[in-house]
Amino acid sequence: MRLVFLGPPGSGKSTQAASLSARWQIPSLSTGDLLRDAIAAQSDLGKLAQTHVEAGELVPDQLIVSLMRESFGAPATQKGWILDGFPRNLAQTQALDTLLQIMGQPYGQVVYFDIPEDLLVERMLKRGRQDDREDLIRQRLQIYNDQTTPLINFYRRRHCLIEIDGSRSPQEITDAITSALRPLGRD
Ligand code: ADP
């Protein structure tokens, strides 16, 4: 099973990534979590990423791509993976294609979490993470709208996009994802 989760911040990607990675016993690669870990550990990458994460802006592609290259190097990813938070712009989409090609892996399917913006802000304010201040949330949504939404059409044209109503309950969303995958088969 190889899945890319695409959707705005607060759309529930991480919740689904956690439950489906446990169910299928495959790693969930969350760039946000990996970056927060790197920042907490004050690794070289963490130090370079910190100001960007704290400002609610995208970390430079080069850093994210090297983080992903490292993550894909782990043997556990041979069986499958869920990508949560990557790719987030067209350059990262191309980098992912290249990375998968090098590793001889298919690109899998893309699950798009569609959800109204009001609900996102409400959910993120409740979550209360350090970068979940209203101004930073608006900034991250703006970046999402500008840079990430073009990926929806990119993957739609590639015929690998599964669209999910992200305003439903976590259980309903899990069910919707698993039943949408079935007819397409599990690679
Ligand atoms: P959210 O989805 O709420 O924005 P994440 O945990 O996915 O939260 O990401 C937190 C922050 O990490 C982002 O605001 C950004 O600074 C950085 N980040 C995560 N993924 C990427 C990525 N693919 N490219 C660039 N920056 C990223």
PDB file of C-alpha atoms and ligand atoms in Angstrom:
ATOM      1  CA  MET A   1       0.000   0.000   0.000  1.00  0.00           C
ATOM      2  CA  ARG A   2       1.459   3.321  -1.081  1.00  0.00           C
ATOM      3  CA  LEU A   3      -0.547   6.427  -0.318  1.00  0.00           C
ATOM      4  CA  VAL A   4       0.024  10.145  -0.474  1.00  0.00           C
ATOM      5  CA  PHE A   5      -2.265  12.228   1.740  1.00  0.00           C
ATOM      6  CA  LEU A   6      -3.068  15.600   0.258  1.00  0.00           C
ATOM      7  CA  GLY A   7      -5.114  18.271   1.982  1.00  0.00           C
ATOM      8  CA  PRO A   8      -4.967  21.525   3.893  1.00  0.00           C
ATOM      9  CA  PRO A   9      -3.491  21.823   7.388  1.00  0.00           C
ATOM     10  CA  GLY A  10      -6.004  20.569   9.936  1.00  0.00           C
ATOM     11  CA  SER A  11      -7.830  18.332   7.456  1.00  0.00           C
ATOM     12  CA  GLY A  12      -7.186  15.180   9.492  1.00  0.00           C
ATOM     13  CA  LYS A  13      -4.390  13.662   7.415  1.00  0.00           C
ATOM     14  CA  SER A  14      -2.266  12.782  10.441  1.00  0.00           C
ATOM     15  CA  THR A  15      -5.144  11.123  12.294  1.00  0.00           C
ATOM     16  CA  GLN A  16      -5.848   8.888   9.299  1.00  0.00           C
ATOM     17  CA  ALA A  17      -2.147   8.273   8.659  1.00  0.00           C
ATOM     18  CA  ALA A  18      -1.708   7.056  12.236  1.00  0.00           C
ATOM     19  CA  SER A  19      -4.669   4.675  12.193  1.00  0.00           C
ATOM     20  CA  LEU A  20      -4.044   3.274   8.709  1.00  0.00           C
ATOM     21  CA  SER A  21      -0.322   2.823   9.257  1.00  0.00           C
ATOM     22  CA  ALA A  22      -1.129   0.781  12.387  1.00  0.00           C
ATOM     23  CA  ARG A  23      -3.727  -1.250  10.534  1.00  0.00           C
ATOM     24  CA  TRP A  24      -1.528  -2.016   7.548  1.00  0.00           C
ATOM     25  CA  GLN A  25       1.751  -2.147   9.462  1.00  0.00           C
ATOM     26  CA  ILE A  26       3.456   0.317   7.170  1.00  0.00           C
ATOM     27  CA  PRO A  27       5.302   3.501   8.135  1.00  0.00           C
ATOM     28  CA  SER A  28       3.586   6.857   8.050  1.00  0.00           C
ATOM     29  CA  LEU A  29       6.072   9.508   6.996  1.00  0.00           C
ATOM     30  CA  SER A  30       4.828  12.798   8.388  1.00  0.00           C
ATOM     31  CA  THR A  31       7.090  15.676   7.366  1.00  0.00           C
ATOM     32  CA  GLY A  32       5.631  17.884  10.109  1.00  0.00           C
ATOM     33  CA  ASP A  33       6.450  15.306  12.812  1.00  0.00           C
ATOM     34  CA  LEU A  34       9.880  14.587  11.342  1.00  0.00           C
ATOM     35  CA  LEU A  35      10.660  18.308  11.298  1.00  0.00           C
ATOM     36  CA  ARG A  36       9.386  18.872  14.842  1.00  0.00           C
ATOM     37  CA  ASP A  37      11.555  15.935  16.021  1.00  0.00           C
ATOM     38  CA  ALA A  38      14.575  17.345  14.198  1.00  0.00           C
ATOM     39  CA  ILE A  39      13.971  20.762  15.751  1.00  0.00           C
ATOM     40  CA  ALA A  40      13.599  19.281  19.245  1.00  0.00           C
ATOM     41  CA  ALA A  41      16.851  17.353  18.752  1.00  0.00           C
ATOM     42  CA  GLN A  42      18.510  20.485  17.309  1.00  0.00           C
ATOM     43  CA  SER A  43      20.042  18.433  14.484  1.00  0.00           C
ATOM     44  CA  ASP A  44      21.616  20.337  11.575  1.00  0.00           C
ATOM     45  CA  LEU A  45      18.439  19.893   9.585  1.00  0.00           C
ATOM     46  CA  GLY A  46      16.322  20.889  12.586  1.00  0.00           C
ATOM     47  CA  LYS A  47      18.262  24.117  13.018  1.00  0.00           C
ATOM     48  CA  LEU A  48      17.863  24.984   9.339  1.00  0.00           C
ATOM     49  CA  ALA A  49      14.138  24.199   9.384  1.00  0.00           C
ATOM     50  CA  GLN A  50      13.238  25.890  12.667  1.00  0.00           C
ATOM     51  CA  THR A  51      12.713  29.510  11.585  1.00  0.00           C
ATOM     52  CA  HIS A  52      10.584  28.418   8.621  1.00  0.00           C
ATOM     53  CA  VAL A  53       8.349  26.140  10.688  1.00  0.00           C
ATOM     54  CA  GLU A  54       7.933  28.789  13.382  1.00  0.00           C
ATOM     55  CA  ALA A  55       7.018  31.395  10.766  1.00  0.00           C
ATOM     56  CA  GLY A  56       4.377  29.094   9.258  1.00  0.00           C
ATOM     57  CA  GLU A  57       6.160  28.996   5.902  1.00  0.00           C
ATOM     58  CA  LEU A  58       7.402  26.070   3.838  1.00  0.00           C
ATOM     59  CA  VAL A  59      10.820  24.704   4.647  1.00  0.00           C
ATOM     60  CA  PRO A  60      13.082  24.889   1.540  1.00  0.00           C
ATOM     61  CA  ASP A  61      12.476  22.005  -0.875  1.00  0.00           C
ATOM     62  CA  GLN A  62      16.066  20.848  -0.673  1.00  0.00           C
ATOM     63  CA  LEU A  63      15.754  20.155   3.074  1.00  0.00           C
ATOM     64  CA  ILE A  64      12.466  18.328   2.743  1.00  0.00           C
ATOM     65  CA  VAL A  65      13.685  16.257  -0.162  1.00  0.00           C
ATOM     66  CA  SER A  66      16.781  15.145   1.735  1.00  0.00           C
ATOM     67  CA  LEU A  67      14.581  14.302   4.730  1.00  0.00           C
ATOM     68  CA  MET A  68      12.376  12.174   2.486  1.00  0.00           C
ATOM     69  CA  ARG A  69      15.317  10.539   0.762  1.00  0.00           C
ATOM     70  CA  GLU A  70      16.591   9.488   4.174  1.00  0.00           C
ATOM     71  CA  SER A  71      13.162   8.223   5.268  1.00  0.00           C
ATOM     72  CA  PHE A  72      12.705   6.175   2.113  1.00  0.00           C
ATOM     73  CA  GLY A  73      16.093   4.625   2.735  1.00  0.00           C
ATOM     74  CA  ALA A  74      14.693   2.771   5.770  1.00  0.00           C
ATOM     75  CA  PRO A  75      13.976  -0.928   5.009  1.00  0.00           C
ATOM     76  CA  ALA A  76      10.447  -0.638   6.480  1.00  0.00           C
ATOM     77  CA  THR A  77       9.363   1.486   3.502  1.00  0.00           C
ATOM     78  CA  GLN A  78       9.869  -1.452   1.119  1.00  0.00           C
ATOM     79  CA  LYS A  79       6.479  -2.837   2.161  1.00  0.00           C
ATOM     80  CA  GLY A  80       4.631   0.416   1.656  1.00  0.00           C
ATOM     81  CA  TRP A  81       4.128   3.860   3.147  1.00  0.00           C
ATOM     82  CA  ILE A  82       1.793   6.724   3.810  1.00  0.00           C
ATOM     83  CA  LEU A  83       3.096  10.187   3.051  1.00  0.00           C
ATOM     84  CA  ASP A  84       1.567  12.873   5.251  1.00  0.00           C
ATOM     85  CA  GLY A  85       2.652  16.397   4.372  1.00  0.00           C
ATOM     86  CA  PHE A  86       4.758  15.694   1.301  1.00  0.00           C
ATOM     87  CA  PRO A  87       4.670  16.687  -1.503  1.00  0.00           C
ATOM     88  CA  ARG A  88       3.392  20.209  -0.876  1.00  0.00           C
ATOM     89  CA  ASN A  89       4.278  21.948  -4.141  1.00  0.00           C
ATOM     90  CA  LEU A  90       4.958  20.970  -7.751  1.00  0.00           C
ATOM     91  CA  ALA A  91       8.735  20.847  -7.331  1.00  0.00           C
ATOM     92  CA  GLN A  92       8.314  18.372  -4.451  1.00  0.00           C
ATOM     93  CA  THR A  93       5.912  16.337  -6.597  1.00  0.00           C
ATOM     94  CA  GLN A  94       8.609  15.995  -9.228  1.00  0.00           C
ATOM     95  CA  ALA A  95      11.197  15.172  -6.570  1.00  0.00           C
ATOM     96  CA  LEU A  96       8.918  12.412  -5.252  1.00  0.00           C
ATOM     97  CA  ASP A  97       8.515  10.941  -8.743  1.00  0.00           C
ATOM     98  CA  THR A  98      12.283  10.908  -9.159  1.00  0.00           C
ATOM     99  CA  LEU A  99      12.854   9.378  -5.734  1.00  0.00           C
ATOM    100  CA  LEU A 100      10.363   6.585  -6.406  1.00  0.00           C
ATOM    101  CA  GLN A 101      11.786   5.948  -9.857  1.00  0.00           C
ATOM    102  CA  ILE A 102      15.275   5.564  -8.386  1.00  0.00           C
ATOM    103  CA  MET A 103      13.927   3.115  -5.820  1.00  0.00           C
ATOM    104  CA  GLY A 104      11.922   1.223  -8.418  1.00  0.00           C
ATOM    105  CA  GLN A 105       8.661   1.820  -6.535  1.00  0.00           C
ATOM    106  CA  PRO A 106       5.274   2.742  -8.055  1.00  0.00           C
ATOM    107  CA  TYR A 107       3.847   6.132  -7.049  1.00  0.00           C
ATOM    108  CA  GLY A 108       0.675   4.751  -5.521  1.00  0.00           C
ATOM    109  CA  GLN A 109      -2.564   6.593  -4.944  1.00  0.00           C
ATOM    110  CA  VAL A 110      -3.304  10.059  -3.634  1.00  0.00           C
ATOM    111  CA  VAL A 111      -6.037  10.689  -1.075  1.00  0.00           C
ATOM    112  CA  TYR A 112      -7.327  14.251  -1.149  1.00  0.00           C
ATOM    113  CA  PHE A 113      -9.044  15.484   2.024  1.00  0.00           C
ATOM    114  CA  ASP A 114     -11.605  18.032   0.907  1.00  0.00           C
ATOM    115  CA  ILE A 115     -12.871  20.265   3.712  1.00  0.00           C
ATOM    116  CA  PRO A 116     -14.240  23.802   4.192  1.00  0.00           C
ATOM    117  CA  GLU A 117     -11.760  26.374   5.487  1.00  0.00           C
ATOM    118  CA  ASP A 118     -13.852  27.501   8.526  1.00  0.00           C
ATOM    119  CA  LEU A 119     -13.748  23.991   9.937  1.00  0.00           C
ATOM    120  CA  LEU A 120      -9.973  23.838   9.534  1.00  0.00           C
ATOM    121  CA  VAL A 121      -9.314  26.982  11.535  1.00  0.00           C
ATOM    122  CA  GLU A 122     -11.679  25.799  14.274  1.00  0.00           C
ATOM    123  CA  ARG A 123      -9.960  22.389  14.477  1.00  0.00           C
ATOM    124  CA  MET A 124      -6.440  23.805  14.527  1.00  0.00           C
ATOM    125  CA  LEU A 125      -7.232  26.351  17.227  1.00  0.00           C
ATOM    126  CA  LYS A 126      -8.487  23.469  19.386  1.00  0.00           C
ATOM    127  CA  ARG A 127      -5.336  21.428  18.672  1.00  0.00           C
ATOM    128  CA  GLY A 128      -3.226  24.238  20.137  1.00  0.00           C
ATOM    129  CA  ARG A 129       0.173  23.358  18.657  1.00  0.00           C
ATOM    130  CA  GLN A 130       2.833  26.055  18.881  1.00  0.00           C
ATOM    131  CA  ASP A 131       2.300  27.079  15.243  1.00  0.00           C
ATOM    132  CA  ASP A 132      -1.486  27.009  15.643  1.00  0.00           C
ATOM    133  CA  ARG A 133      -1.944  30.736  16.328  1.00  0.00           C
ATOM    134  CA  GLU A 134      -4.658  32.243  14.177  1.00  0.00           C
ATOM    135  CA  ASP A 135      -2.256  34.437  12.143  1.00  0.00           C
ATOM    136  CA  LEU A 136       0.060  31.489  11.420  1.00  0.00           C
ATOM    137  CA  ILE A 137      -2.884  29.249  10.586  1.00  0.00           C
ATOM    138  CA  ARG A 138      -4.108  31.821   8.013  1.00  0.00           C
ATOM    139  CA  GLN A 139      -0.595  32.030   6.614  1.00  0.00           C
ATOM    140  CA  ARG A 140      -0.315  28.228   6.269  1.00  0.00           C
ATOM    141  CA  LEU A 141      -3.729  28.107   4.593  1.00  0.00           C
ATOM    142  CA  GLN A 142      -2.643  30.806   2.157  1.00  0.00           C
ATOM    143  CA  ILE A 143       0.483  28.832   1.271  1.00  0.00           C
ATOM    144  CA  TYR A 144      -1.626  25.705   0.881  1.00  0.00           C
ATOM    145  CA  ASN A 145      -4.033  27.503  -1.459  1.00  0.00           C
ATOM    146  CA  ASP A 146      -1.197  28.969  -3.537  1.00  0.00           C
ATOM    147  CA  GLN A 147       1.286  26.122  -3.672  1.00  0.00           C
ATOM    148  CA  THR A 148      -0.379  22.844  -2.771  1.00  0.00           C
ATOM    149  CA  THR A 149      -3.809  23.006  -4.430  1.00  0.00           C
ATOM    150  CA  PRO A 150      -2.302  22.723  -7.969  1.00  0.00           C
ATOM    151  CA  LEU A 151      -1.340  19.171  -6.975  1.00  0.00           C
ATOM    152  CA  ILE A 152      -5.013  18.195  -6.861  1.00  0.00           C
ATOM    153  CA  ASN A 153      -5.367  18.629 -10.623  1.00  0.00           C
ATOM    154  CA  PHE A 154      -1.921  17.222 -11.267  1.00  0.00           C
ATOM    155  CA  TYR A 155      -2.846  13.918  -9.610  1.00  0.00           C
ATOM    156  CA  ARG A 156      -6.397  14.013 -10.928  1.00  0.00           C
ATOM    157  CA  ARG A 157      -5.004  14.079 -14.461  1.00  0.00           C
ATOM    158  CA  ARG A 158      -2.807  11.151 -13.530  1.00  0.00           C
ATOM    159  CA  HIS A 159      -5.975   9.236 -12.545  1.00  0.00           C
ATOM    160  CA  CYS A 160      -4.702   8.314  -9.115  1.00  0.00           C
ATOM    161  CA  LEU A 161      -6.714  10.790  -7.008  1.00  0.00           C
ATOM    162  CA  ILE A 162      -9.247   9.625  -4.434  1.00  0.00           C
ATOM    163  CA  GLU A 163     -11.398  12.461  -3.085  1.00  0.00           C
ATOM    164  CA  ILE A 164     -12.661  12.196   0.476  1.00  0.00           C
ATOM    165  CA  ASP A 165     -15.047  14.446   2.415  1.00  0.00           C
ATOM    166  CA  GLY A 166     -12.789  15.555   5.274  1.00  0.00           C
ATOM    167  CA  SER A 167     -15.611  17.078   7.316  1.00  0.00           C
ATOM    168  CA  ARG A 168     -16.883  13.647   8.380  1.00  0.00           C
ATOM    169  CA  SER A 169     -15.913  11.726  11.522  1.00  0.00           C
ATOM    170  CA  PRO A 170     -12.506  10.003  11.701  1.00  0.00           C
ATOM    171  CA  GLN A 171     -14.140   6.560  11.511  1.00  0.00           C
ATOM    172  CA  GLU A 172     -16.259   7.523   8.504  1.00  0.00           C
ATOM    173  CA  ILE A 173     -13.177   8.875   6.770  1.00  0.00           C
ATOM    174  CA  THR A 174     -11.188   5.688   7.459  1.00  0.00           C
ATOM    175  CA  ASP A 175     -14.069   3.666   5.993  1.00  0.00           C
ATOM    176  CA  ALA A 176     -14.315   5.965   2.975  1.00  0.00           C
ATOM    177  CA  ILE A 177     -10.587   5.621   2.278  1.00  0.00           C
ATOM    178  CA  THR A 178     -10.497   1.848   2.631  1.00  0.00           C
ATOM    179  CA  SER A 179     -13.559   1.311   0.460  1.00  0.00           C
ATOM    180  CA  ALA A 180     -12.295   3.724  -2.205  1.00  0.00           C
ATOM    181  CA  LEU A 181      -9.026   1.802  -2.368  1.00  0.00           C
ATOM    182  CA  ARG A 182     -10.548  -1.602  -2.783  1.00  0.00           C
ATOM    183  CA  PRO A 183     -11.730  -1.332  -6.399  1.00  0.00           C
ATOM    184  CA  LEU A 184      -8.344   0.079  -7.382  1.00  0.00           C
ATOM    185  CA  GLY A 185      -6.541  -2.820  -5.751  1.00  0.00           C
ATOM    186  CA  ARG A 186      -3.767  -2.807  -3.188  1.00  0.00           C
ATOM    187  CA  ASP A 187      -0.389  -2.531  -4.798  1.00  0.00           C
TER     188      ASP A 187
HETATM  189  P1  ADP B   1       0.095  21.580   8.991  1.00  0.00           P
HETATM  190  O1  ADP B   1      -0.416  20.546   8.022  1.00  0.00           O
HETATM  191  O2  ADP B   1      -0.883  21.930  10.058  1.00  0.00           O
HETATM  192  O3  ADP B   1       0.706  22.771   8.322  1.00  0.00           O
HETATM  193  P2  ADP B   1       2.428  19.911   9.447  1.00  0.00           P
HETATM  194  O4  ADP B   1       2.749  19.216  10.710  1.00  0.00           O
HETATM  195  O5  ADP B   1       2.109  19.083   8.243  1.00  0.00           O
HETATM  196  O6  ADP B   1       1.223  20.862   9.827  1.00  0.00           O
HETATM  197  O7  ADP B   1       3.596  20.906   9.029  1.00  0.00           O
HETATM  198  C1  ADP B   1       4.110  21.858   9.942  1.00  0.00           C
HETATM  199  C2  ADP B   1       5.147  22.751   9.249  1.00  0.00           C
HETATM  200  O8  ADP B   1       6.243  21.944   8.771  1.00  0.00           O
HETATM  201  C3  ADP B   1       4.665  23.499   8.005  1.00  0.00           C
HETATM  202  O9  ADP B   1       4.038  24.709   8.349  1.00  0.00           O
HETATM  203  C4  ADP B   1       6.002  23.729   7.276  1.00  0.00           C
HETATM  204  O10 ADP B   1       6.737  24.777   7.853  1.00  0.00           O
HETATM  205  C5  ADP B   1       6.756  22.457   7.533  1.00  0.00           C
HETATM  206  N1  ADP B   1       6.565  21.436   6.473  1.00  0.00           N
HETATM  207  C6  ADP B   1       5.930  20.245   6.605  1.00  0.00           C
HETATM  208  N2  ADP B   1       5.937  19.566   5.442  1.00  0.00           N
HETATM  209  C7  ADP B   1       6.597  20.337   4.551  1.00  0.00           C
HETATM  210  C8  ADP B   1       6.922  20.211   3.163  1.00  0.00           C
HETATM  211  N3  ADP B   1       6.582  19.117   2.455  1.00  0.00           N
HETATM  212  N4  ADP B   1       7.618  21.205   2.578  1.00  0.00           N
HETATM  213  C9  ADP B   1       7.975  22.289   3.257  1.00  0.00           C
HETATM  214  N5  ADP B   1       7.699  22.499   4.555  1.00  0.00           N
HETATM  215  C10 ADP B   1       7.005  21.543   5.201  1.00  0.00           C
END
